[in-house]
Coordinates of N, CA, C and O in Angstrom, one line a residue:
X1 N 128.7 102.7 44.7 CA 129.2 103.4 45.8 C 128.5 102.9 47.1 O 127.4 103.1 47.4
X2 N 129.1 102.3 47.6 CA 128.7 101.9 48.9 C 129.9 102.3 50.2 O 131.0 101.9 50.3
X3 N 129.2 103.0 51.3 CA 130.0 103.6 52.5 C 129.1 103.5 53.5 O 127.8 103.5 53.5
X4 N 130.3 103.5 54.4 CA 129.6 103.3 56.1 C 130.9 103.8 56.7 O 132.0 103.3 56.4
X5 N 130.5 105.1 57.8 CA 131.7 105.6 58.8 C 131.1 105.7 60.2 O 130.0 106.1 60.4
X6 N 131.6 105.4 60.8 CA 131.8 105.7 62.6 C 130.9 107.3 62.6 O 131.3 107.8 61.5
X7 N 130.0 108.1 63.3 CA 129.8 108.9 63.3 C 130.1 109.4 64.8 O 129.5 108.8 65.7
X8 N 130.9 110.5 65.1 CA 131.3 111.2 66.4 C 130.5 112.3 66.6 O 130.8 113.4 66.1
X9 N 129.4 112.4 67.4 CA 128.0 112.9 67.3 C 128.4 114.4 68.2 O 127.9 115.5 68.1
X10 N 129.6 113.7 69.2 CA 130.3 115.1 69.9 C 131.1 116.0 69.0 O 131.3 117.2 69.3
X11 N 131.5 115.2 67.7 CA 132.1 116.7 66.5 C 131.4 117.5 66.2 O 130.2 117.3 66.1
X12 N 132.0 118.7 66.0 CA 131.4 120.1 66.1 C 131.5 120.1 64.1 O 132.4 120.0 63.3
X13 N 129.8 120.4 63.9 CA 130.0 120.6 62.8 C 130.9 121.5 61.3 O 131.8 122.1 61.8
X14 N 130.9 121.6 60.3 CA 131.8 122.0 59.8 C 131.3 123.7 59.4 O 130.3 123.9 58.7
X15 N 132.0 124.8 60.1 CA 131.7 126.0 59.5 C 130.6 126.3 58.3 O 131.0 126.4 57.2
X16 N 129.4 126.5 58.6 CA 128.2 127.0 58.0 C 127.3 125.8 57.1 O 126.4 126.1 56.3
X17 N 127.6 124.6 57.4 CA 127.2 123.1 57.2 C 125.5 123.0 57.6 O 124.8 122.2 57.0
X18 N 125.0 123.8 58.5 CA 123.8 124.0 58.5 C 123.0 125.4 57.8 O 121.8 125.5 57.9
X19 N 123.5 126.0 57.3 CA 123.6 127.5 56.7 C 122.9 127.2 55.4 O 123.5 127.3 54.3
X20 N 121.6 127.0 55.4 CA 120.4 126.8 54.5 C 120.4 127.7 53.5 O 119.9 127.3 52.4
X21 N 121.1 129.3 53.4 CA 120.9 130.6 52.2 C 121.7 129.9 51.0 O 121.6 130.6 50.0
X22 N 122.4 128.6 50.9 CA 123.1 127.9 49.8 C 122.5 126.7 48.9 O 122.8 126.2 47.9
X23 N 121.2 126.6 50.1 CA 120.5 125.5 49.2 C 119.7 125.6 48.6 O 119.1 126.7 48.5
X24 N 119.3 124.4 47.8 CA 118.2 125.2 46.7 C 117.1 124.2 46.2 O 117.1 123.6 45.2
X25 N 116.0 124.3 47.4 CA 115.2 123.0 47.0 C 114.7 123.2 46.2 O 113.9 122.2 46.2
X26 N 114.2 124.0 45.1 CA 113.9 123.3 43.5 C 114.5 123.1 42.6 O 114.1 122.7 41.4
X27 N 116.0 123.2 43.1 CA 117.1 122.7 42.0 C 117.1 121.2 42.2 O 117.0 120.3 41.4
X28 N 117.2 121.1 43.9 CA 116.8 119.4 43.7 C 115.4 118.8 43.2 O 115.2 117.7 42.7
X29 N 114.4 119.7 43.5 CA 113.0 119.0 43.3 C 113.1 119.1 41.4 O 112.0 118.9 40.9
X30 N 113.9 119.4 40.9 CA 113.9 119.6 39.8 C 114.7 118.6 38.9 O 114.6 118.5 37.7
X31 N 115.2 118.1 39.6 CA 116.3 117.0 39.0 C 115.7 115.6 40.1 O 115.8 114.5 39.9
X32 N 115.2 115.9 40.8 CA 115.1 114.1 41.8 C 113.8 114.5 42.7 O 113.3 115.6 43.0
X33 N 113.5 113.4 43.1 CA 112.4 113.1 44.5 C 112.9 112.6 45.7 O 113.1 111.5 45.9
X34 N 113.0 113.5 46.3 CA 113.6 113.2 47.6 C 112.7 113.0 48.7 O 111.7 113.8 48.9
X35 N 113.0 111.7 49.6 CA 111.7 111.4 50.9 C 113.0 111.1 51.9 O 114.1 110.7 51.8
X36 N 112.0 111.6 52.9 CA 112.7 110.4 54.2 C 112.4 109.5 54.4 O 111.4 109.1 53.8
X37 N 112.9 108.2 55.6 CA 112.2 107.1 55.7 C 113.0 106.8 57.3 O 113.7 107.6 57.9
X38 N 112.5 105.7 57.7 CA 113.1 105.4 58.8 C 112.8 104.0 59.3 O 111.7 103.4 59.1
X39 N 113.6 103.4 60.0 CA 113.9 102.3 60.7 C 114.5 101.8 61.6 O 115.7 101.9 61.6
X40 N 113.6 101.1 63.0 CA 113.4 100.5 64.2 C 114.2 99.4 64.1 O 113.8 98.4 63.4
X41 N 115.2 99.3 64.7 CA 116.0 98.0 65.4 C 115.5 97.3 65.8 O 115.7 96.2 65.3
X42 N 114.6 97.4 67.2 CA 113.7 96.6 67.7 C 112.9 95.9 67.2 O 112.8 94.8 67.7
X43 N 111.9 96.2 66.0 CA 110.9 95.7 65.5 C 111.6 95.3 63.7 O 111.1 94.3 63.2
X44 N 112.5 95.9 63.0 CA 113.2 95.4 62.0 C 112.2 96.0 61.0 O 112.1 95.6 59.8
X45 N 111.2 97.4 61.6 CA 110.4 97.2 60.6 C 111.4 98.9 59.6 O 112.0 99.7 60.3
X46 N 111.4 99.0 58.5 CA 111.2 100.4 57.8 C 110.4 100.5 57.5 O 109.6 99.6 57.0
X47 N 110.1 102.4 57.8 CA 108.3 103.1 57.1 C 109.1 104.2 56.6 O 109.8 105.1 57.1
X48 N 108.6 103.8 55.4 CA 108.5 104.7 53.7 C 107.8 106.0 53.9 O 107.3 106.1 55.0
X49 N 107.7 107.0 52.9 CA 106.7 107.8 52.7 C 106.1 107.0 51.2 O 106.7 106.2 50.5
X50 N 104.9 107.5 50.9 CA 104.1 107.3 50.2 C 104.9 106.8 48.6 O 105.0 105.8 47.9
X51 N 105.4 108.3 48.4 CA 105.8 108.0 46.7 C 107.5 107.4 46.5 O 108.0 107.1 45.4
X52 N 108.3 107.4 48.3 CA 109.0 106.1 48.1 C 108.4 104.5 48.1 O 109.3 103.7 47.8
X53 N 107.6 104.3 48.2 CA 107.4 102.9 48.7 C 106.8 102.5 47.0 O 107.3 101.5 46.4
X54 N 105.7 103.5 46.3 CA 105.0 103.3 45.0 C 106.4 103.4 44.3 O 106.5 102.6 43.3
X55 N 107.6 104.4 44.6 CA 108.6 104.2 43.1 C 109.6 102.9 43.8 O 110.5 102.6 43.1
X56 N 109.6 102.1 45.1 CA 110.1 101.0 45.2 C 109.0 100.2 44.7 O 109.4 100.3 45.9
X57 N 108.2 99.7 44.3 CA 107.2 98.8 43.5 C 106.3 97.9 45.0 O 106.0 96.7 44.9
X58 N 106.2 98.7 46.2 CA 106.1 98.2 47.3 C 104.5 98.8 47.6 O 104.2 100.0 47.6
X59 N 103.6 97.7 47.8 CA 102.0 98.2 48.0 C 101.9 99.2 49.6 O 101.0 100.1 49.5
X60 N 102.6 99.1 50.7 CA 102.3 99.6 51.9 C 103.9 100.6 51.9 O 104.9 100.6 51.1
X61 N 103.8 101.4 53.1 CA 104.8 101.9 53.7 C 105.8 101.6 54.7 O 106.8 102.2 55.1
X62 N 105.2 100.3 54.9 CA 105.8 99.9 56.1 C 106.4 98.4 55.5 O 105.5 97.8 54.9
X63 N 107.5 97.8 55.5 CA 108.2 97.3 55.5 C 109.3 96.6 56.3 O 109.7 97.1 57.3
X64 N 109.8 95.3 55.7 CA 111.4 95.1 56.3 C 112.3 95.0 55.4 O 112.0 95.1 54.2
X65 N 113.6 94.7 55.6 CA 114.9 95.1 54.8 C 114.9 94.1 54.3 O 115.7 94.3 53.4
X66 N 114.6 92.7 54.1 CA 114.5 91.9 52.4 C 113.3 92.6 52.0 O 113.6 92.6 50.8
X67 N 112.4 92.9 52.1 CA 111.4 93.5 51.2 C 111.8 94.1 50.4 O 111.5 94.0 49.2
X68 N 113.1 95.1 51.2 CA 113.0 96.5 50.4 C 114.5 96.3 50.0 O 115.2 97.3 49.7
X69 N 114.8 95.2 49.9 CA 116.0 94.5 49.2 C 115.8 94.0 47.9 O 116.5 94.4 46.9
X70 N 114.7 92.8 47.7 CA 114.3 92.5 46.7 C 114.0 93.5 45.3 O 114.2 93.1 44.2
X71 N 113.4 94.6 45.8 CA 113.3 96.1 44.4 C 114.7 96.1 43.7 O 114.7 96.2 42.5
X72 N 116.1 95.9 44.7 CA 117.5 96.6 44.5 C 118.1 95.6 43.2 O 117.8 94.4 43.2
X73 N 118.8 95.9 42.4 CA 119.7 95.0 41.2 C 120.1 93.7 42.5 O 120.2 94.1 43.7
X74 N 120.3 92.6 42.2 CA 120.5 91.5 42.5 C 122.4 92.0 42.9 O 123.1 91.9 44.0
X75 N 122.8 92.4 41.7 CA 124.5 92.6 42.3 C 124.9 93.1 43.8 O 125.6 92.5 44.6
X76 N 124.0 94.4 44.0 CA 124.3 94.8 45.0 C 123.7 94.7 46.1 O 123.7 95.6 46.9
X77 N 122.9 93.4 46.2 CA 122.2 92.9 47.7 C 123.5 92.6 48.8 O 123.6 93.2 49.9
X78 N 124.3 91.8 48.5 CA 125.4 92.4 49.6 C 126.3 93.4 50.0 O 127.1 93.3 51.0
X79 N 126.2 94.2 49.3 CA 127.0 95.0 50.2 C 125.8 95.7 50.8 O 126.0 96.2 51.9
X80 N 124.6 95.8 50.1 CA 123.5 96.8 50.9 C 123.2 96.3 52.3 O 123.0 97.1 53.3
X81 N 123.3 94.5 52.2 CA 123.0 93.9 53.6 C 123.7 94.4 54.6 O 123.2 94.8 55.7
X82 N 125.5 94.3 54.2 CA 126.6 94.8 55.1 C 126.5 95.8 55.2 O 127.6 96.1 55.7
X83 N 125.5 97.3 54.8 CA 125.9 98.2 55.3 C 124.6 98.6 56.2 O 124.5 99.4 57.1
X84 N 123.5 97.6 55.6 CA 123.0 97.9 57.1 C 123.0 97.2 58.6 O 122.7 97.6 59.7
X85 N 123.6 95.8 58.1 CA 124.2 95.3 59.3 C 125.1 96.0 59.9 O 124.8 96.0 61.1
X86 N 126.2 96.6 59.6 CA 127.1 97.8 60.0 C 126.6 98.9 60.8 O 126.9 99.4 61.9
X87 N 125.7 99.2 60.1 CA 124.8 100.8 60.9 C 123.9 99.9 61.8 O 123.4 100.7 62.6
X88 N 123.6 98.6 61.9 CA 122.6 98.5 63.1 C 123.4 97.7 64.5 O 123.0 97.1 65.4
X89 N 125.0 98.0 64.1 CA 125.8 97.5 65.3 C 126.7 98.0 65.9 O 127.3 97.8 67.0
X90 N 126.8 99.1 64.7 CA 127.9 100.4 65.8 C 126.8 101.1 66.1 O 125.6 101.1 65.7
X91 N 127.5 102.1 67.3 CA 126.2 102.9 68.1 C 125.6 103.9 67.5 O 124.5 104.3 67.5
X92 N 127.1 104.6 66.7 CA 126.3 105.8 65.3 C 127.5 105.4 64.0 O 128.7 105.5 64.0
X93 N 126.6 105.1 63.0 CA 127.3 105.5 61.7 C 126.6 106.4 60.9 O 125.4 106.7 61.0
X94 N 127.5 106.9 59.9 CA 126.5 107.5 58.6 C 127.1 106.1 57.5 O 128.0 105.3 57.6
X95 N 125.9 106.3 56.3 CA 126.3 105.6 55.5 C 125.2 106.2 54.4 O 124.4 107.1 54.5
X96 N 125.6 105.4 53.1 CA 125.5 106.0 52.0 C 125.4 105.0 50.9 O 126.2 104.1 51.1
X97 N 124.6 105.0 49.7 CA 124.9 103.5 48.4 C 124.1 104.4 47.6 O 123.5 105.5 47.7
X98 N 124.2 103.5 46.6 CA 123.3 103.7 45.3 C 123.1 102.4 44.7 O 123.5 101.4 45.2
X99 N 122.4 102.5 43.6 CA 121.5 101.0 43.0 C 120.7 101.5 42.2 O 120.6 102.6 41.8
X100 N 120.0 100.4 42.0 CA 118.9 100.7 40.7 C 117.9 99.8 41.2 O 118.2 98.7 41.5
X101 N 116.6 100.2 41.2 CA 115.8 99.5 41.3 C 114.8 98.9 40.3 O 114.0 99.6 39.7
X102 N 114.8 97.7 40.3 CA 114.2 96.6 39.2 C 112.6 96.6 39.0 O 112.0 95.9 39.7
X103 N 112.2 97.3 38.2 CA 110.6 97.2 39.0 C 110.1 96.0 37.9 O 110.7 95.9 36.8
X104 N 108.9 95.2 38.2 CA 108.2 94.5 37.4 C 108.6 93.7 36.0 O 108.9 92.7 35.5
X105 N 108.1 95.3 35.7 CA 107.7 95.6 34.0 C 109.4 95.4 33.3 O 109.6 94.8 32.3
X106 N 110.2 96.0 33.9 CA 111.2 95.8 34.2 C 112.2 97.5 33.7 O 113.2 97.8 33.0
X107 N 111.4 97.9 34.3 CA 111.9 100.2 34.4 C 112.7 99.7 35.6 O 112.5 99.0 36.5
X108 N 113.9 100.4 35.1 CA 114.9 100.7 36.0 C 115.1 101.9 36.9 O 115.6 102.7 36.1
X109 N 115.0 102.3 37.7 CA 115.1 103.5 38.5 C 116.5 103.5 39.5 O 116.7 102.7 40.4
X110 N 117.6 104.9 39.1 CA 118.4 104.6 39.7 C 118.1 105.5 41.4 O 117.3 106.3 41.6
X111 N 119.0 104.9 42.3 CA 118.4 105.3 43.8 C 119.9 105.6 44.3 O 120.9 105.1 44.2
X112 N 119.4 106.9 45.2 CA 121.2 107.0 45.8 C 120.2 107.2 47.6 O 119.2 108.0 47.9
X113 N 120.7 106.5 48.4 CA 120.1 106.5 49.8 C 121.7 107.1 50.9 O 122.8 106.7 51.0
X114 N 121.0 107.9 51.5 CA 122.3 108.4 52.9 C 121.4 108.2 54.0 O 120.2 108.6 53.9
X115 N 122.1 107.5 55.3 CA 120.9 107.5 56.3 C 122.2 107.7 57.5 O 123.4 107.8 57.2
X116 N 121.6 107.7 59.0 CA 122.5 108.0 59.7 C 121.7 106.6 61.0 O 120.5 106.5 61.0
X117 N 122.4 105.9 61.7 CA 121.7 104.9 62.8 C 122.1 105.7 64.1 O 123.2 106.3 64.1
X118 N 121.5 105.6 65.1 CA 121.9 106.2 66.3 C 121.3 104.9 67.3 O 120.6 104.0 66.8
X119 N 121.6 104.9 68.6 CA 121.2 104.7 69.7 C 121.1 103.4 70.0 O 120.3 103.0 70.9
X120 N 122.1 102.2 68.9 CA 121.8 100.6 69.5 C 123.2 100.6 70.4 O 124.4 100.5 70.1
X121 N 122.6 100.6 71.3 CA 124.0 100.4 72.5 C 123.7 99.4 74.0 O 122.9 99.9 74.8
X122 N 124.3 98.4 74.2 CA 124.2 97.5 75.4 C 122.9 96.6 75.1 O 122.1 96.2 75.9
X123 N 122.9 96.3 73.8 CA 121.6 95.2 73.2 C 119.9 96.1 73.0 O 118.8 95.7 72.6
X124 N 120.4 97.5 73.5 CA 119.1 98.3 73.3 C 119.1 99.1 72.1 O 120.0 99.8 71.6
X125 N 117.4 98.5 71.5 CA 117.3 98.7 70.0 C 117.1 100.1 69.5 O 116.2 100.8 70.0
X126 N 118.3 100.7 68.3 CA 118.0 101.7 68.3 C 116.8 102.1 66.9 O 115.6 101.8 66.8
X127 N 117.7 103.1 65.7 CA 117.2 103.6 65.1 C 117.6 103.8 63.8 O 118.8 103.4 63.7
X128 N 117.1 104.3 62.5 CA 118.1 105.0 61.3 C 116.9 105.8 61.0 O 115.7 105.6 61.2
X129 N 117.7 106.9 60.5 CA 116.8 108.3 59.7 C 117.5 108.2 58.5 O 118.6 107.7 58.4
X130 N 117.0 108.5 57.6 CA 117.6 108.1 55.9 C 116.6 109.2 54.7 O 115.5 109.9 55.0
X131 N 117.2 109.2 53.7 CA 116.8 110.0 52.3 C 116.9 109.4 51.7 O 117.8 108.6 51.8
X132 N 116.0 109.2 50.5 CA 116.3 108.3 49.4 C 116.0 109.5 48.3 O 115.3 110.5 48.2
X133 N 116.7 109.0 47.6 CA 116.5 110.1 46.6 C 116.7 109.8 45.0 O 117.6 109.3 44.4
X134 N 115.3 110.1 44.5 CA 115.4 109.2 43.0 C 115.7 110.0 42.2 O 114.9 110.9 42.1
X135 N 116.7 110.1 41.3 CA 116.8 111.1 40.2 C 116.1 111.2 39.0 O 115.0 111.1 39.5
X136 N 116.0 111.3 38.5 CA 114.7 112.0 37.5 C 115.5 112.0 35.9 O 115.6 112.9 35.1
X137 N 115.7 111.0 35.8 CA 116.6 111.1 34.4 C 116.8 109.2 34.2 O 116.9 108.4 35.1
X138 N 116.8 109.1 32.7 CA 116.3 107.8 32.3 C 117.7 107.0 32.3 O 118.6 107.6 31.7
X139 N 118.1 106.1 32.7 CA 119.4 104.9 32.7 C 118.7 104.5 30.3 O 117.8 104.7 29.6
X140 N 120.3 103.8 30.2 CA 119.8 103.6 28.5 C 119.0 102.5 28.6 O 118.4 102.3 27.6
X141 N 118.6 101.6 29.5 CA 118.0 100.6 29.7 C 116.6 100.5 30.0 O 115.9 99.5 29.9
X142 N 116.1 101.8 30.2 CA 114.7 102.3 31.3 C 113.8 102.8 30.7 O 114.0 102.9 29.5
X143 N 113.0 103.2 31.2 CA 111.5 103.6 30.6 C 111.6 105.0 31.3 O 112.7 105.6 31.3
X144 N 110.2 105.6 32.1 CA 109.9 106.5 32.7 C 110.5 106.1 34.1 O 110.6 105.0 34.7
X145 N 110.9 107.4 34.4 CA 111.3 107.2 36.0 C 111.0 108.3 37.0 O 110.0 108.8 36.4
X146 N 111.1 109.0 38.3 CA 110.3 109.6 38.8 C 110.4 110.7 38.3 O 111.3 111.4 37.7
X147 N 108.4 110.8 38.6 CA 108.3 112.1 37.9 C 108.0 113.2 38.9 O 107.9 112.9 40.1
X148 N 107.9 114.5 38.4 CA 107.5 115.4 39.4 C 105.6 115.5 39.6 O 104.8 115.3 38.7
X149 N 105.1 115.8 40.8 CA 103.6 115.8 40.8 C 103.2 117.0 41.4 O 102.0 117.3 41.6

């Protein structure tokens, strides 16, 4: 799955879309590990949180996008490129993929990432805010994958 859309930042959200009494973070912290992360146009760098960067097989938090390309299955390095080339050239998109990440040893961990880019407009560098989110359940291929702590 890989997507990227135009985001209309003046759309008025969808009826109760922010209305938190529906969600249920230990049903997710229960099935996946969810971090945010984020990434600077200007400098090209992404910063991880902690136990994204250790379940990307990545020693620091801070990063760039072949770094944090290299972790991803080999098939889907391009379309991941084109969707962040995408999001760092329109002024807002959302976008969205999934993948599996290759570590080492060779544990597969599957990854579904949504992030949103705002503010690259007239050559001024903007931004992305993003979720990665590791699911918690073994691919038939895989070993251990994230666990809860």
């Amino acid at each position: 799955m890989f997507k990227i859309a135009k985001t209309d930042i003046s759309a008025p959200l969808m009826p109760g879309s922010l209305d938190l009494n529906d969600n249920n973070p230990e049903m997710l912290a229960q099935f996946s590990v969810a971090e945010t992360w984020t990434g600077d146009f200007s400098s090209g760098t992404i910063r991880l949180r902690e136990r994204s960067a250790m379940l990307h097989g990545l020693t620091g938090v801070e990063c760039g996008l072949l770094s944090l390309l290299r972790c991803y299955d080999r098939k889907d390095h391009a379309h991941i490129l084109d969707i962040f080339e995408q999001a760092s050239t329109l002024s807002s998109s959302s976008f969205c993929f999934s993948t599996t990440i290759i570590a080492a040893n060779g544990h597969r961990q599957p990854l579904f990432c949504m992030g949103e880019s705002n503010g690259y407009e007239d050559g001024v560098g903007g931004s992305i805010l993003g979720v990665f989110i590791f699911p918690r359940f073994k691919s038939s291929t895989s070993g251990v994958t994230a666990r809860r702590q």
